[in-house]
mmCIF file with all atom_site columns, C-alpha atoms in Angstrom:
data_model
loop_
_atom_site.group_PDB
_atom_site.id
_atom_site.type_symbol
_atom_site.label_atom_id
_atom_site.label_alt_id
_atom_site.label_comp_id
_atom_site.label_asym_id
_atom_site.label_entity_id
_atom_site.label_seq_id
_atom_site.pdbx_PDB_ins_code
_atom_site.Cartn_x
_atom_site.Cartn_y
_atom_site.Cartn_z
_atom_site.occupancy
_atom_site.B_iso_or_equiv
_atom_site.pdbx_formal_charge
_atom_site.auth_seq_id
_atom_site.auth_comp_id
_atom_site.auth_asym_id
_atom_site.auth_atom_id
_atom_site.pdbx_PDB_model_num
ATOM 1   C CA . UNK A 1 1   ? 0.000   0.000  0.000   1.00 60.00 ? 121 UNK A CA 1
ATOM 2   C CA . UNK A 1 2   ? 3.079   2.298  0.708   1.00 76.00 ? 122 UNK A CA 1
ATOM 3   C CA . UNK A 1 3   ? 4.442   1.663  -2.931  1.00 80.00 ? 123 UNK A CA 1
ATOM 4   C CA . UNK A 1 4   ? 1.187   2.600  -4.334  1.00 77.00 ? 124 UNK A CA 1
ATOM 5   C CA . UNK A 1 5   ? 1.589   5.578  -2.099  1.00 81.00 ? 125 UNK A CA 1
ATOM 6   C CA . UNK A 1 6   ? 4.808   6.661  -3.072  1.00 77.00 ? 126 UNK A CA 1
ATOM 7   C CA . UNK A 1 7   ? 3.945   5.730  -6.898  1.00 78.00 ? 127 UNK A CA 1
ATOM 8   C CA . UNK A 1 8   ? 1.358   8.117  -6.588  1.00 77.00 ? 128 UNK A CA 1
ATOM 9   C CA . UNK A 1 9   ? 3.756   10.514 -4.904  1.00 82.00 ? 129 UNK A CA 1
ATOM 10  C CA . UNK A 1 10  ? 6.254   10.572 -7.869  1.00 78.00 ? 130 UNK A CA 1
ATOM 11  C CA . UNK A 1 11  ? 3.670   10.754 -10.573 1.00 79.00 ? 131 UNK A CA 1
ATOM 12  C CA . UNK A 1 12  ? 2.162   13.783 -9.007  1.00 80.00 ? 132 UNK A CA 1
ATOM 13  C CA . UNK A 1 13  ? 5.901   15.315 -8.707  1.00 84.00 ? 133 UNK A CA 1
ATOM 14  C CA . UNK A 1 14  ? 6.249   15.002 -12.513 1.00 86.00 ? 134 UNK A CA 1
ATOM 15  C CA . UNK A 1 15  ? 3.412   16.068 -13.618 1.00 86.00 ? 135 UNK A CA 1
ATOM 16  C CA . UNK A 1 16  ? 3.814   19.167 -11.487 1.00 88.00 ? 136 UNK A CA 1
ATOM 17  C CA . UNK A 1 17  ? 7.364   19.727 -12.783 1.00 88.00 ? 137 UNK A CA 1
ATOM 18  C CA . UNK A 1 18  ? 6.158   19.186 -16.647 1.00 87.00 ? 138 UNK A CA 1
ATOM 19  C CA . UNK A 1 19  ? 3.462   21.675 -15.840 1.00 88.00 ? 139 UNK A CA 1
ATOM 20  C CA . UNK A 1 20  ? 6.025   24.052 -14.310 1.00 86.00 ? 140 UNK A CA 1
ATOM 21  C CA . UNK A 1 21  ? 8.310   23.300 -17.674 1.00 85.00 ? 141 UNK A CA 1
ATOM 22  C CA . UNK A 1 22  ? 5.126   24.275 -19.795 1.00 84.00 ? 142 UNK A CA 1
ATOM 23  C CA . UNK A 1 23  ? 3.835   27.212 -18.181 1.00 83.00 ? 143 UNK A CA 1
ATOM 24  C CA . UNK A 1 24  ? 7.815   28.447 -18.613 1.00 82.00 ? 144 UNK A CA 1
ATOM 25  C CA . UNK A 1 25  ? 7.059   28.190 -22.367 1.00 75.00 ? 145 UNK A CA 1
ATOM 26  C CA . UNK A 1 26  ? 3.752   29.497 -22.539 1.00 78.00 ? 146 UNK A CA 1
ATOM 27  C CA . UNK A 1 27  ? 5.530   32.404 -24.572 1.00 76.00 ? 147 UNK A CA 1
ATOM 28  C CA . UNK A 1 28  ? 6.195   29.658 -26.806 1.00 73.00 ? 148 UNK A CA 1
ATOM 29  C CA . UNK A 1 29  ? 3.233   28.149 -27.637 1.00 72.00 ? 149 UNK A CA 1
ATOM 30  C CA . UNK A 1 30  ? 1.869   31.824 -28.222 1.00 71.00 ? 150 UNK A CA 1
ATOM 31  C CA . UNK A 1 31  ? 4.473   32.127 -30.468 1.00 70.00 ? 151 UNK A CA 1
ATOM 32  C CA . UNK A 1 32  ? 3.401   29.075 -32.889 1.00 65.00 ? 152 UNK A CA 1
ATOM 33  C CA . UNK A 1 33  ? 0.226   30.824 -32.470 1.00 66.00 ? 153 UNK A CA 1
ATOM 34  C CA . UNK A 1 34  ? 0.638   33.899 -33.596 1.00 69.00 ? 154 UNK A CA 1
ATOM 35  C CA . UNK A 1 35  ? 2.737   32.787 -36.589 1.00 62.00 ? 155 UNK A CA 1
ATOM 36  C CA . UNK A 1 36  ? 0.507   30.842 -38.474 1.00 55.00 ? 156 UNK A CA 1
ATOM 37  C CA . UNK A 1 37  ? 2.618   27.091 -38.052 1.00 55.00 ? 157 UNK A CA 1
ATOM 38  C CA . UNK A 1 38  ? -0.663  24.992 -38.179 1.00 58.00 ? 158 UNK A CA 1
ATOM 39  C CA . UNK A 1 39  ? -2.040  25.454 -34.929 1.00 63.00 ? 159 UNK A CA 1
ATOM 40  C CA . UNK A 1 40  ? -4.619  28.337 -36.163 1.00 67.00 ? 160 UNK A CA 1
ATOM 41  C CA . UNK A 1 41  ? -7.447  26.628 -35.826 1.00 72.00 ? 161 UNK A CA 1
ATOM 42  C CA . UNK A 1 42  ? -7.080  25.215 -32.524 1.00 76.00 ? 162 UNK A CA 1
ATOM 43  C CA . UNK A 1 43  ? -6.234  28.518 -31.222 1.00 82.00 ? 163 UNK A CA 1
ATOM 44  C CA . UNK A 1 44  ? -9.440  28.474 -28.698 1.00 86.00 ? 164 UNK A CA 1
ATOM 45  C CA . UNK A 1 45  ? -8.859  25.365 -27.449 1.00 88.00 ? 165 UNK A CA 1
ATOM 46  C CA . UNK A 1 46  ? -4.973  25.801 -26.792 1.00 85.00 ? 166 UNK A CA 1
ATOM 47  C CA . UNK A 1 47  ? -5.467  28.925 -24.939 1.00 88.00 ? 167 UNK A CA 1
ATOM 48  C CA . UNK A 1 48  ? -7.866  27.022 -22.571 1.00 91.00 ? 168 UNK A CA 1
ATOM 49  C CA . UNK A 1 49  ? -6.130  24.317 -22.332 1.00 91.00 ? 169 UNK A CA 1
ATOM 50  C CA . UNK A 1 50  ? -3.278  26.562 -20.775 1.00 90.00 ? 170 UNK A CA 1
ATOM 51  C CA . UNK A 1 51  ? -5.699  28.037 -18.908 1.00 93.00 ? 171 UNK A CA 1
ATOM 52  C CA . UNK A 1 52  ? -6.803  24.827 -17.261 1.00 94.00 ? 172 UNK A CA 1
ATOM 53  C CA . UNK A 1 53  ? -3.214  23.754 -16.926 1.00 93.00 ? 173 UNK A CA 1
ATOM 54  C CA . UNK A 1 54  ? -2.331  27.247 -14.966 1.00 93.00 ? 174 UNK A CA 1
ATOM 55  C CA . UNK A 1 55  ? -5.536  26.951 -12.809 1.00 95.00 ? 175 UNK A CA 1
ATOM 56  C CA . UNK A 1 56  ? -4.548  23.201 -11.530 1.00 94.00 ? 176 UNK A CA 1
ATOM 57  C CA . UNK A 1 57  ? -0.941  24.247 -11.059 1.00 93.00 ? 177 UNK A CA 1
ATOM 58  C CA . UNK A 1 58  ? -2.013  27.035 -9.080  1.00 94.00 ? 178 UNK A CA 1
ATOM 59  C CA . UNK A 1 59  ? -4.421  24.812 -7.090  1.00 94.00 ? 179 UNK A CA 1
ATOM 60  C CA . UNK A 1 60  ? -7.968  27.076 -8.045  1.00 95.00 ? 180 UNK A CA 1
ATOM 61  C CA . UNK A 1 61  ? -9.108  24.069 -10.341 1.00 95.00 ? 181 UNK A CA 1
ATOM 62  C CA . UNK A 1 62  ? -8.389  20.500 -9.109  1.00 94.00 ? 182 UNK A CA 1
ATOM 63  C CA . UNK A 1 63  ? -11.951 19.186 -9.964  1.00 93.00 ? 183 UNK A CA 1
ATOM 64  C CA . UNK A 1 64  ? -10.384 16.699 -12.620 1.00 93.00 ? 184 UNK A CA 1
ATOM 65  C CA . UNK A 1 65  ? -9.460  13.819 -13.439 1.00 94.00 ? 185 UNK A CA 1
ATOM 66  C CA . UNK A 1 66  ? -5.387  12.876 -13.461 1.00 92.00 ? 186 UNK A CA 1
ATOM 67  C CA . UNK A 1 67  ? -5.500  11.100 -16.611 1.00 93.00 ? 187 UNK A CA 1
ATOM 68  C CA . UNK A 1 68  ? -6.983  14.249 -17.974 1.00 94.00 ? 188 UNK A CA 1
ATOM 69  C CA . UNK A 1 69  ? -4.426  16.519 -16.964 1.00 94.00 ? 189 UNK A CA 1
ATOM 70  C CA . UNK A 1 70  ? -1.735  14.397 -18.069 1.00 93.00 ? 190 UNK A CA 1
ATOM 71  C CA . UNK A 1 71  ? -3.656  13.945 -21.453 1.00 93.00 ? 191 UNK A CA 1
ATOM 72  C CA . UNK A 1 72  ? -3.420  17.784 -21.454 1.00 92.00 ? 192 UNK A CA 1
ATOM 73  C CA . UNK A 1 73  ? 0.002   17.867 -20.253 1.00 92.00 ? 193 UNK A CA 1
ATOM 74  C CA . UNK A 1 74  ? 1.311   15.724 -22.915 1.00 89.00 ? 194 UNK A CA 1
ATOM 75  C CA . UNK A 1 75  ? -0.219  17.273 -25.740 1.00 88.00 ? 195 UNK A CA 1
ATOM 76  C CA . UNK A 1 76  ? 1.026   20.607 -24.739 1.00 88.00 ? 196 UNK A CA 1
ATOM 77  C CA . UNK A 1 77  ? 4.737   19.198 -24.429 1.00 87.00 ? 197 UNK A CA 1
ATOM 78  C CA . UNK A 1 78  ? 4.512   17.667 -27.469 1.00 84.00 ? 198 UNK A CA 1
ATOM 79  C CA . UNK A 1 79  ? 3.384   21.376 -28.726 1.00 80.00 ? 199 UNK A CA 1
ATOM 80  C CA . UNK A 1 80  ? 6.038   23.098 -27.425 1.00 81.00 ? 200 UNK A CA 1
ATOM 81  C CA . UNK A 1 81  ? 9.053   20.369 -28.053 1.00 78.00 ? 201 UNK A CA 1
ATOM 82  C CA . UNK A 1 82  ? 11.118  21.048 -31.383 1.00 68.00 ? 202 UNK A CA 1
ATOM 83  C CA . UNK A 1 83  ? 12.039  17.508 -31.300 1.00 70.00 ? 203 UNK A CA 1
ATOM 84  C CA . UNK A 1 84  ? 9.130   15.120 -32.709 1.00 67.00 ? 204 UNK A CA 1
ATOM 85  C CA . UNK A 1 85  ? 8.077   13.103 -35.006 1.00 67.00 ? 205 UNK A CA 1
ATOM 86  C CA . UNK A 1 86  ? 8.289   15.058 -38.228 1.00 70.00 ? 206 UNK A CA 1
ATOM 87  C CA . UNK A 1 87  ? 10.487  18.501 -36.966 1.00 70.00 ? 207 UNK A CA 1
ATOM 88  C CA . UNK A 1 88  ? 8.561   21.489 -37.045 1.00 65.00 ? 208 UNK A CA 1
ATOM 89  C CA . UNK A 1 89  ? 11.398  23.864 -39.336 1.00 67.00 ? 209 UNK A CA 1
ATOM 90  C CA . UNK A 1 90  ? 9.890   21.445 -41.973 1.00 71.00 ? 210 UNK A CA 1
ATOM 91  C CA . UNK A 1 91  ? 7.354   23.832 -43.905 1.00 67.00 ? 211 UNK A CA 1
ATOM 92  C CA . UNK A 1 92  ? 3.632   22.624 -43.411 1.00 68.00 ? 212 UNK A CA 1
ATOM 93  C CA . UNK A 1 93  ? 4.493   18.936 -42.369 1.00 72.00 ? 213 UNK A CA 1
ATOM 94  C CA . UNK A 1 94  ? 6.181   19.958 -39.575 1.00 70.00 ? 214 UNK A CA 1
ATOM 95  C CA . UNK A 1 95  ? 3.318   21.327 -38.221 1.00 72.00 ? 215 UNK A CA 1
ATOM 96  C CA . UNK A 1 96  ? 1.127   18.299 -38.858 1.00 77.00 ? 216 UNK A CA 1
ATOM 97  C CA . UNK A 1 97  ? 2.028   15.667 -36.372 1.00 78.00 ? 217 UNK A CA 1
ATOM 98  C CA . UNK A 1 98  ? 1.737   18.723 -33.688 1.00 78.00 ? 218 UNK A CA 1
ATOM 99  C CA . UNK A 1 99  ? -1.852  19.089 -34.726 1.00 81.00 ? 219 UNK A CA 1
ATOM 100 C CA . UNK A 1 100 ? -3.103  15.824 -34.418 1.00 84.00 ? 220 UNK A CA 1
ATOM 101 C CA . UNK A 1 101 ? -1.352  14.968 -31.363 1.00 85.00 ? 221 UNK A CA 1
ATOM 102 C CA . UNK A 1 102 ? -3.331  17.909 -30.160 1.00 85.00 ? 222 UNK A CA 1
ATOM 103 C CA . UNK A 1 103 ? -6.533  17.210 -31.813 1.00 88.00 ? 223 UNK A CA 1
ATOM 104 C CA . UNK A 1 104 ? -5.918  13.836 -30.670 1.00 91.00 ? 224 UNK A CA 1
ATOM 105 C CA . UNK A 1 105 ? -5.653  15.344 -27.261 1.00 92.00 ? 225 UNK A CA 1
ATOM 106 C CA . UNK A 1 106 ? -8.538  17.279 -27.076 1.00 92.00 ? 226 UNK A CA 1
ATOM 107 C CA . UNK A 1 107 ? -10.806 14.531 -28.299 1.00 93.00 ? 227 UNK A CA 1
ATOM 108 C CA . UNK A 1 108 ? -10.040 12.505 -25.239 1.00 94.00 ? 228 UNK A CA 1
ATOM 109 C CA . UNK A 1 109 ? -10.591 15.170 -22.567 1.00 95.00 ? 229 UNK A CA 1
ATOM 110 C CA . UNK A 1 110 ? -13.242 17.040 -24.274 1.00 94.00 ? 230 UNK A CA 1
ATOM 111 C CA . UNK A 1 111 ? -16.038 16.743 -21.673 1.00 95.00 ? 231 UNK A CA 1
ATOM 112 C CA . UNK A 1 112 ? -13.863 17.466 -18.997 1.00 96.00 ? 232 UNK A CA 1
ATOM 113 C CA . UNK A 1 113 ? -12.154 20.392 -21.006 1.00 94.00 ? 233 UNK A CA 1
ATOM 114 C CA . UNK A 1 114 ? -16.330 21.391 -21.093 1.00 95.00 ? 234 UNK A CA 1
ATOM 115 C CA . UNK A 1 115 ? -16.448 21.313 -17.410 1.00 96.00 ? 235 UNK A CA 1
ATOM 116 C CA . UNK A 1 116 ? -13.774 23.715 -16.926 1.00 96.00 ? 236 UNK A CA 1
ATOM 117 C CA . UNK A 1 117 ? -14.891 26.034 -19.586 1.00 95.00 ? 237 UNK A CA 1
ATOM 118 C CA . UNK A 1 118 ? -18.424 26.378 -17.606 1.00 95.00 ? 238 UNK A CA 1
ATOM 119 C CA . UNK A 1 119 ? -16.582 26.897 -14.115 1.00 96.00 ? 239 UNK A CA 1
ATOM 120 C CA . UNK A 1 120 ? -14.249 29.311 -15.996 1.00 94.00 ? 240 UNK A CA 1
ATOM 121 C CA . UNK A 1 121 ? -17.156 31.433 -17.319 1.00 94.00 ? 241 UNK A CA 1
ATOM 122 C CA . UNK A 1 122 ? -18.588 31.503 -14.067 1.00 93.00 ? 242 UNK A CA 1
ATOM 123 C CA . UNK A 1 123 ? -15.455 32.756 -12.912 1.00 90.00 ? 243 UNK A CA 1
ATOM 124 C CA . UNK A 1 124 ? -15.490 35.251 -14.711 1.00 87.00 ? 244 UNK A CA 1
ATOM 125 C CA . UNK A 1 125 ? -18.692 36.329 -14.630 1.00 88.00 ? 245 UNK A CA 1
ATOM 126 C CA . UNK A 1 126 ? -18.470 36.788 -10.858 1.00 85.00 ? 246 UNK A CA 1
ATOM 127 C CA . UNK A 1 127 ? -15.301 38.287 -10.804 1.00 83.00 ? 247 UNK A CA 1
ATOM 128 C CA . UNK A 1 128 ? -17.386 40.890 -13.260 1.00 80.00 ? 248 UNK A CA 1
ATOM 129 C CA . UNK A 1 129 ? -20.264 41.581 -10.812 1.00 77.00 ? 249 UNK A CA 1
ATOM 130 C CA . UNK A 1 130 ? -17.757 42.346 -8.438  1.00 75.00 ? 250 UNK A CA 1
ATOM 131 C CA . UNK A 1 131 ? -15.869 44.822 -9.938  1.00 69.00 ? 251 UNK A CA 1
ATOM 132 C CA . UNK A 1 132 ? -18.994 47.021 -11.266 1.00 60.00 ? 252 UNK A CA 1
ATOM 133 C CA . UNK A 1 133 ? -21.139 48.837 -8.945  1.00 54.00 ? 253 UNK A CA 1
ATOM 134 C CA . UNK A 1 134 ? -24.509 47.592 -9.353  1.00 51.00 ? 254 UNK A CA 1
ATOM 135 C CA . UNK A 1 135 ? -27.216 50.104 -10.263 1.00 53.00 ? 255 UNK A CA 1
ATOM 136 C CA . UNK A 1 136 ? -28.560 50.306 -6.887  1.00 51.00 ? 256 UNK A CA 1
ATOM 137 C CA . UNK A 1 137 ? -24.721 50.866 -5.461  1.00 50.00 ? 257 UNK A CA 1
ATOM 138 C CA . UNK A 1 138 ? -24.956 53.974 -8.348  1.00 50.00 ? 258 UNK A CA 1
ATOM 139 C CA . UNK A 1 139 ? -28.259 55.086 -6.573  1.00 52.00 ? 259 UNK A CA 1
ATOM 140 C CA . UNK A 1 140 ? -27.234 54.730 -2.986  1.00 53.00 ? 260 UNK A CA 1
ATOM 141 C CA . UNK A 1 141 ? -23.967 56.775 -3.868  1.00 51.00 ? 261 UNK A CA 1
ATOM 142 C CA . UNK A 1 142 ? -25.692 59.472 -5.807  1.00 53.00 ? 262 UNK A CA 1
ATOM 143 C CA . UNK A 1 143 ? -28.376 59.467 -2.691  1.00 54.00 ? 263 UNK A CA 1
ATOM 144 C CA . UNK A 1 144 ? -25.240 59.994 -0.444  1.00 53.00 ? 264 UNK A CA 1
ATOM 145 C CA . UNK A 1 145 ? -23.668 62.820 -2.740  1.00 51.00 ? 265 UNK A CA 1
ATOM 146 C CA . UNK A 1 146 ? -26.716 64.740 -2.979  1.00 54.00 ? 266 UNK A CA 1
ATOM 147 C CA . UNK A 1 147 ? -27.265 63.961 1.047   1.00 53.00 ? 267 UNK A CA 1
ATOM 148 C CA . UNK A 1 148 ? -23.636 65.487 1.481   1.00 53.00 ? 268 UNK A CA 1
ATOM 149 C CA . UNK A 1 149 ? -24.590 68.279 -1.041  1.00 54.00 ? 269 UNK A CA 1
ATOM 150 C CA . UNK A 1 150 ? -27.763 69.381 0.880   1.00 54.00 ? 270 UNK A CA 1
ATOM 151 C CA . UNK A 1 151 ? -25.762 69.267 4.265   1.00 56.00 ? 271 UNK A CA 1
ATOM 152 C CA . UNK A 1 152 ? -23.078 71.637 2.902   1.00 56.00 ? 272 UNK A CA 1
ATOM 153 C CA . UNK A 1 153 ? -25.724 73.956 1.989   1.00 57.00 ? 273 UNK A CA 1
ATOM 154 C CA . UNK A 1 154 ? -27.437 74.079 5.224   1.00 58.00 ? 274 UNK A CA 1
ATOM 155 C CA . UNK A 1 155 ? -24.168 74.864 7.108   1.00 58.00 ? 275 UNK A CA 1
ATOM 156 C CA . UNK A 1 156 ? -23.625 77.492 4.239   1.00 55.00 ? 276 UNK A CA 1
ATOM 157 C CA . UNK A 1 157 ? -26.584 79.025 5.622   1.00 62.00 ? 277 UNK A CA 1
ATOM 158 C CA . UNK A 1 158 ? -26.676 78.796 8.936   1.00 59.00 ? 278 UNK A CA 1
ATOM 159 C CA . UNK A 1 159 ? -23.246 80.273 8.948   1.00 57.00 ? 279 UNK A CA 1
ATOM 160 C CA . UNK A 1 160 ? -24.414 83.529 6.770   1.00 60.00 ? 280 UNK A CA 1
ATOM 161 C CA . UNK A 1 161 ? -27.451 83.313 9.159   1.00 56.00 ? 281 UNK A CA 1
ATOM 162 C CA . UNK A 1 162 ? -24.843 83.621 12.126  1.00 58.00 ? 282 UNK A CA 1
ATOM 163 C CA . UNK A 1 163 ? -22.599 86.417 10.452  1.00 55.00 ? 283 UNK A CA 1
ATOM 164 C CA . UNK A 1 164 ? -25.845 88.460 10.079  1.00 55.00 ? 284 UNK A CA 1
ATOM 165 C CA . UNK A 1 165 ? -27.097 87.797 14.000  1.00 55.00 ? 285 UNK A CA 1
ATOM 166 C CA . UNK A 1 166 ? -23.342 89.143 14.739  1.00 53.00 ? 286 UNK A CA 1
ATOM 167 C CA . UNK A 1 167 ? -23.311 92.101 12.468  1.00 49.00 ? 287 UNK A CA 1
#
């Protein structure tokens, strides 16, 4: 049970270290991106897939499945290594065998890849309602402005009032 345990251990260590060796190349995969080497029309799918891979590294997503992550893990290595199957300085075919490793990739985790999207967006969407004042947090701090407004007037006056009484 300990050598299952310490298995375990050491597969967890590697993955984390090949995640640490991707996210160190994100620029990388950007790169092949941005450049047009075959990747174009996976270019939604990559980006999350780095997202997902940053969020588990970082601990704020761990609601999946190891063989998942290490299906994504792999497919973004094989991405970002030079070295494969048919080398990627080779014009068009280069760019092939990068492409269906990743398409290959994506098929297998797509539902969890799904999963991740939907707790991404939700995310997001909260981290949006937080940062913009509601329409009743508009009203309650015009209320307060026009409150402060209306006080500063009344001391206005009570202090001409005084200066009169004095005069």
């Amino acid at each position: 049970m300990a050598d299952k345990e310490k298995e375990k251990e050491k597969d967890n260590k590697s993955l984390m270290d090949s995640i640490k060796l991707i996210l160190g190349k994100e620029d990388r995969i950007n790169d092949q991106l941005e450049n047009g080497r075959g990747l174009e029309r996976y270019t939604k799918d990559l980006l999350l897939l780095m997202s997902l891979v940053k969020d588990y590294y970082q601990g704020n997503y761990r609601n999946i499945p190891y063989k998942t992550i290490s299906a994504a893990v792999v497919g973004l290595l094989y991405v970002i290594n030079p070295i494969d199957l048919i080398p990627d300085f080779i014009p068009f075919i280069g760019q092939v065998d990068d492409a269906l490793v990743l398409k290959f990739c994506l098929k297998l985790i797509k539902k969890d890849l799904l999963k991740y999207q939907t707790w991404k967006d939700k995310q997001t969407a909260s981290e949006d309602k937080d940062s913009k004042p509601t329409n009743k947090k508009l009203e309650d701090k015009d209320k307060s402005t026009e409150k402060e407004g209306k006080d500063e007037k009344s001391k206005a006056e009570d202090n001409q009032a005084d200066s009169k009484k004095s005069s």
